[in-house]
PDB file of C-alpha atoms in Angstrom:
ATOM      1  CA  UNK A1003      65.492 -14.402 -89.367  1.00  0.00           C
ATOM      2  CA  UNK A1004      63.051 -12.020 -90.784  1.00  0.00           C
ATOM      3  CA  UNK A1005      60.405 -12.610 -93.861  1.00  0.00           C
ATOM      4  CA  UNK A1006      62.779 -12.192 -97.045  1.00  0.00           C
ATOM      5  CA  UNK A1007      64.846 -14.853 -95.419  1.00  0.00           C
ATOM      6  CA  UNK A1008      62.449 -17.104 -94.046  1.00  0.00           C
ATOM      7  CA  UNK A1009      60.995 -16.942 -97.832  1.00  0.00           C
ATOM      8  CA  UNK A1010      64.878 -16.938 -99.518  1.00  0.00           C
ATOM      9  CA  UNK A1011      65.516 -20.229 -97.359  1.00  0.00           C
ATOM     10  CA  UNK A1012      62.110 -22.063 -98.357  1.00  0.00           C
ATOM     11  CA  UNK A1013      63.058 -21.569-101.938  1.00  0.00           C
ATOM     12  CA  UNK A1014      66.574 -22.293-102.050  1.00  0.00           C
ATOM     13  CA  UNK A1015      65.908 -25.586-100.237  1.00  0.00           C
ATOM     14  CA  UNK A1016      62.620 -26.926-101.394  1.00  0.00           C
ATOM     15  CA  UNK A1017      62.018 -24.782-104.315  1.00  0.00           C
ATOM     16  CA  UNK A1018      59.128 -23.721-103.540  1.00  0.00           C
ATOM     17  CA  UNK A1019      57.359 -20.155-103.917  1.00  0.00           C
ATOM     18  CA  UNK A1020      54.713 -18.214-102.371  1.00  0.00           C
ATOM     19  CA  UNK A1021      50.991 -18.492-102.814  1.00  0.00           C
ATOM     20  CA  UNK A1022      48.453 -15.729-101.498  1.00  0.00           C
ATOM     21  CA  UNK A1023      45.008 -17.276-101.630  1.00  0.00           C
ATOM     22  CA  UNK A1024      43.607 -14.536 -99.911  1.00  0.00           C
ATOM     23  CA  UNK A1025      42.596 -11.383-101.361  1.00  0.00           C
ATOM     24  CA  UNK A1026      41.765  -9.438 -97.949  1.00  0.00           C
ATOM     25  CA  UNK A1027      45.138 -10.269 -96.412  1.00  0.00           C
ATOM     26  CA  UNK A1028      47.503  -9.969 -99.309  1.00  0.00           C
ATOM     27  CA  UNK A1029      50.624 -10.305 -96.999  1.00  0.00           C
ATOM     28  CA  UNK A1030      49.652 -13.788 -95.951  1.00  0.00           C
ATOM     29  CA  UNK A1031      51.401 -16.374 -98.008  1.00  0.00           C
ATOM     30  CA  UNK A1032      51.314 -20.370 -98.005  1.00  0.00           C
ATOM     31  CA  UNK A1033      54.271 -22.626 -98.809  1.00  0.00           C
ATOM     32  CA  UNK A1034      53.013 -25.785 -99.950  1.00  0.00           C
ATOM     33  CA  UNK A1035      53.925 -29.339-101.516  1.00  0.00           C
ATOM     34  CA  UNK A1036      53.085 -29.495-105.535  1.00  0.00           C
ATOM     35  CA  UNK A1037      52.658 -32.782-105.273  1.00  0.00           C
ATOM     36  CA  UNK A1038      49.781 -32.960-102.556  1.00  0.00           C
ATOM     37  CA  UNK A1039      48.777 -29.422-101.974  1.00  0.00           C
ATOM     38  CA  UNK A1040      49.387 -29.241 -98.220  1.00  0.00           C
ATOM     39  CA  UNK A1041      50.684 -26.379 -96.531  1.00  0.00           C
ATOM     40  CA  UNK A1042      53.635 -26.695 -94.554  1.00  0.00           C
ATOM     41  CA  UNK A1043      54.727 -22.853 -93.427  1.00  0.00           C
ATOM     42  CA  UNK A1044      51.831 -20.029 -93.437  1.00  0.00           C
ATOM     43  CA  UNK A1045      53.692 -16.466 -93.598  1.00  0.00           C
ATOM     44  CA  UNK A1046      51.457 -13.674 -92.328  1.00  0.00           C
ATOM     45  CA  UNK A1047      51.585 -10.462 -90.210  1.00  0.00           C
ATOM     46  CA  UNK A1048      49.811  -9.732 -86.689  1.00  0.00           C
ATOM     47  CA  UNK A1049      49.589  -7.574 -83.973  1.00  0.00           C
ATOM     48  CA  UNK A1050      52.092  -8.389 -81.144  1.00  0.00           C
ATOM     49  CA  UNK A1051      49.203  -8.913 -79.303  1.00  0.00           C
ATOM     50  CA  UNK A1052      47.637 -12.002 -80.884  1.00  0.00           C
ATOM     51  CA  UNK A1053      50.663 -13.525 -79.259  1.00  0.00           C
ATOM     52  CA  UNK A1054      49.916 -12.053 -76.136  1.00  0.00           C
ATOM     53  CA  UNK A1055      52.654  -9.605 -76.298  1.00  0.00           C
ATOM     54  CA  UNK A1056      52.633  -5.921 -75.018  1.00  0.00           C
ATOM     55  CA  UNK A1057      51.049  -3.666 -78.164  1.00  0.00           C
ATOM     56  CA  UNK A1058      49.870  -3.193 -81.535  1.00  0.00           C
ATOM     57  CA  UNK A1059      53.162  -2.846 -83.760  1.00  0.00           C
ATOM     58  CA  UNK A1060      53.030  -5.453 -86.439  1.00  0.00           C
ATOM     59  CA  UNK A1061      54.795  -8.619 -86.703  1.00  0.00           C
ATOM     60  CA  UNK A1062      55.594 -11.112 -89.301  1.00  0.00           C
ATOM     61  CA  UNK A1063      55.214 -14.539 -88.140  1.00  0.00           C
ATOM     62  CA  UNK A1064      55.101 -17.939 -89.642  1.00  0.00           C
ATOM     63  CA  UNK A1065      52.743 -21.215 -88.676  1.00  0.00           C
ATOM     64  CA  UNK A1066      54.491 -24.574 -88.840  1.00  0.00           C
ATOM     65  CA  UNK A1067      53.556 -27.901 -88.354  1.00  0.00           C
ATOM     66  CA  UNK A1068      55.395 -29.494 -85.888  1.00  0.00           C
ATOM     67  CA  UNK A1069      55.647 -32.911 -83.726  1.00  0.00           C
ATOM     68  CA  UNK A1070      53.131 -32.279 -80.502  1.00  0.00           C
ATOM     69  CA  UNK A1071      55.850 -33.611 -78.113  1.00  0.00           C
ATOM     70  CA  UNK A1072      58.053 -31.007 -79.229  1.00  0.00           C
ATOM     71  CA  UNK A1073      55.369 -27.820 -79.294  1.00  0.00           C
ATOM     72  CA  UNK A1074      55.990 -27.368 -74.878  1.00  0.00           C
ATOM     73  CA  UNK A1075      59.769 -27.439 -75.392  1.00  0.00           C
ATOM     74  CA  UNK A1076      60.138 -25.034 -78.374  1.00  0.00           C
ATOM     75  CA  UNK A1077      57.426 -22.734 -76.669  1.00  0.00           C
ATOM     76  CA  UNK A1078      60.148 -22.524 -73.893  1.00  0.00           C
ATOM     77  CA  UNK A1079      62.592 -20.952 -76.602  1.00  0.00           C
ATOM     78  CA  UNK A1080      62.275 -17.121 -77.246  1.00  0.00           C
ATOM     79  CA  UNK A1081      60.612 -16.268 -80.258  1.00  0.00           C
ATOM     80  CA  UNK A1082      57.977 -19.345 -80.028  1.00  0.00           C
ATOM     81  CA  UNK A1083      54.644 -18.850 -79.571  1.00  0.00           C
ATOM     82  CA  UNK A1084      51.341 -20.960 -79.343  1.00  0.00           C
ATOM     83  CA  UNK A1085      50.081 -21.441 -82.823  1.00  0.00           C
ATOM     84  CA  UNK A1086      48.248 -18.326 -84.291  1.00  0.00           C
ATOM     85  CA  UNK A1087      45.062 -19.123 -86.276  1.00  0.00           C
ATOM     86  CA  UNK A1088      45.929 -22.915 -86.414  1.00  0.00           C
ATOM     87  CA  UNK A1089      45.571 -26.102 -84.226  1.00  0.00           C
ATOM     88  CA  UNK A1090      47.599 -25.310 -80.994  1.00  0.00           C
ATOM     89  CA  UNK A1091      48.596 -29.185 -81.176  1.00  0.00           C
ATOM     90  CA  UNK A1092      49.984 -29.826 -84.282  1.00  0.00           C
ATOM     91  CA  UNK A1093      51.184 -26.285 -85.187  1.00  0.00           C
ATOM     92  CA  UNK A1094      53.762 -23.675 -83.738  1.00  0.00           C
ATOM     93  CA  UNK A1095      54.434 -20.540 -84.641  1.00  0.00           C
ATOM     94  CA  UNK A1096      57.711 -18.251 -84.873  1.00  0.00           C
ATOM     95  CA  UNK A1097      57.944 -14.729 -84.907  1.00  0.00           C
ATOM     96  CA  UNK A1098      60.348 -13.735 -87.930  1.00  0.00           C
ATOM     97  CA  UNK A1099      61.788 -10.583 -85.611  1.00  0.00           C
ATOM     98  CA  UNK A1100      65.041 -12.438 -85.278  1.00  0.00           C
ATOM     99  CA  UNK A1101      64.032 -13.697 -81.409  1.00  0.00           C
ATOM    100  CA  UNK A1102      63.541 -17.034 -82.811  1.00  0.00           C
ATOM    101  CA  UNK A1103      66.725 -19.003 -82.236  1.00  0.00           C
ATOM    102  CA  UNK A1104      67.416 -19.665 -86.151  1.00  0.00           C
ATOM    103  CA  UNK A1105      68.732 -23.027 -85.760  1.00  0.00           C
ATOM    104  CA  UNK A1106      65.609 -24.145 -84.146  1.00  0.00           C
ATOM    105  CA  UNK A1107      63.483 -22.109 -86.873  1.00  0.00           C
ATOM    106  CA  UNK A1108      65.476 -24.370 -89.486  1.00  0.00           C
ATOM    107  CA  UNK A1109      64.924 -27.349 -87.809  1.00  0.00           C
ATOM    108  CA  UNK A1110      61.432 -27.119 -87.573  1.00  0.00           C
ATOM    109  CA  UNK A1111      60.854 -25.696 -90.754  1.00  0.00           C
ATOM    110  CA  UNK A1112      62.303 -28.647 -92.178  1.00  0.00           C
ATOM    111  CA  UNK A1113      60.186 -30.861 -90.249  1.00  0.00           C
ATOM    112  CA  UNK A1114      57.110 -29.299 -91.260  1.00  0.00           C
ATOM    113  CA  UNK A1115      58.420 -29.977 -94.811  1.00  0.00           C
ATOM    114  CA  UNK A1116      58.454 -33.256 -94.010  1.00  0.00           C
ATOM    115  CA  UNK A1117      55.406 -33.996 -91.963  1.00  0.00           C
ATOM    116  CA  UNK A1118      53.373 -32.496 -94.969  1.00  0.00           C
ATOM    117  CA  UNK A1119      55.361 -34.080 -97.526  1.00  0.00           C
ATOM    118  CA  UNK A1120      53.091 -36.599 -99.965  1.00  0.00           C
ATOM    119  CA  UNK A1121      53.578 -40.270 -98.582  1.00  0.00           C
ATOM    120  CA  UNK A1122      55.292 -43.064-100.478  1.00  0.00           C
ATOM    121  CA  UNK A1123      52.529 -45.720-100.977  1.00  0.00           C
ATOM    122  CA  UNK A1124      53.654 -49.354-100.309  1.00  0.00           C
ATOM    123  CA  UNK A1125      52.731 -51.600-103.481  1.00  0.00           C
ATOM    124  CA  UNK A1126      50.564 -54.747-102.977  1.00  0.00           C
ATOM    125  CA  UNK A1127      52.022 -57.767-103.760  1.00  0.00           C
TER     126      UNK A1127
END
């Protein structure tokens, strides 16, 4: 899966658009909850080599916040990577070159929808 898709699938299933907060990376672009503000995918671009690949070349990539228990087993799948830029134990990230297995991009993507979702607050009795 590659950017325009990762970004067509966020808004045909949550609804949910873009925001660039920063000015000196324009291309960088959170996906968050309306309700809560949280972020649950970061879309950016890096060198290859801030994921300890061979060279320079520019990838897109996106940050998601997944369960720690699953971070070693995707990191085993091609295309996964420790998280860039973002807590290493709560947060993976996927390179949007189309080595990311996307099944497993959609699954996780999903669950950091969830994760970051705004909890349901029990009433007192």
């Amino acid at each position: 899966m590659d950017r325009k898709g990762l970004e067509q699938l966020i808004f045909d299933t949550y609804s949910v658009e873009p925001d660039y907060p920063w000015m000196d990376t324009p291309e960088s672009a959170v996906f968050r909850h309306a309700a809560n503000r949280k972020w649950f995918a970061l879309v950016t671009t890096v060198p290859k080599s801030k994921l300890g690949l061979p060279g320079q070349q520019p990838v897109d990539i996106v940050n998601l916040k997944c369960d720690p228990i699953l971070i070693g087993s995707l990191r085993a799948e091609p295309g996964f990577y420790p998280a860039y830029h973002m807590n290493k134990e709560n947060w993976i990230t996927a390179a949007l070159d189309g080595s990311a297995p996307e099944d497993k991009l959609r699954l996780v993507l999903d669950m950091s929808y969830t994760a970051t979702a705004p909890k349901l607050r029990k009433k007192k009795a």
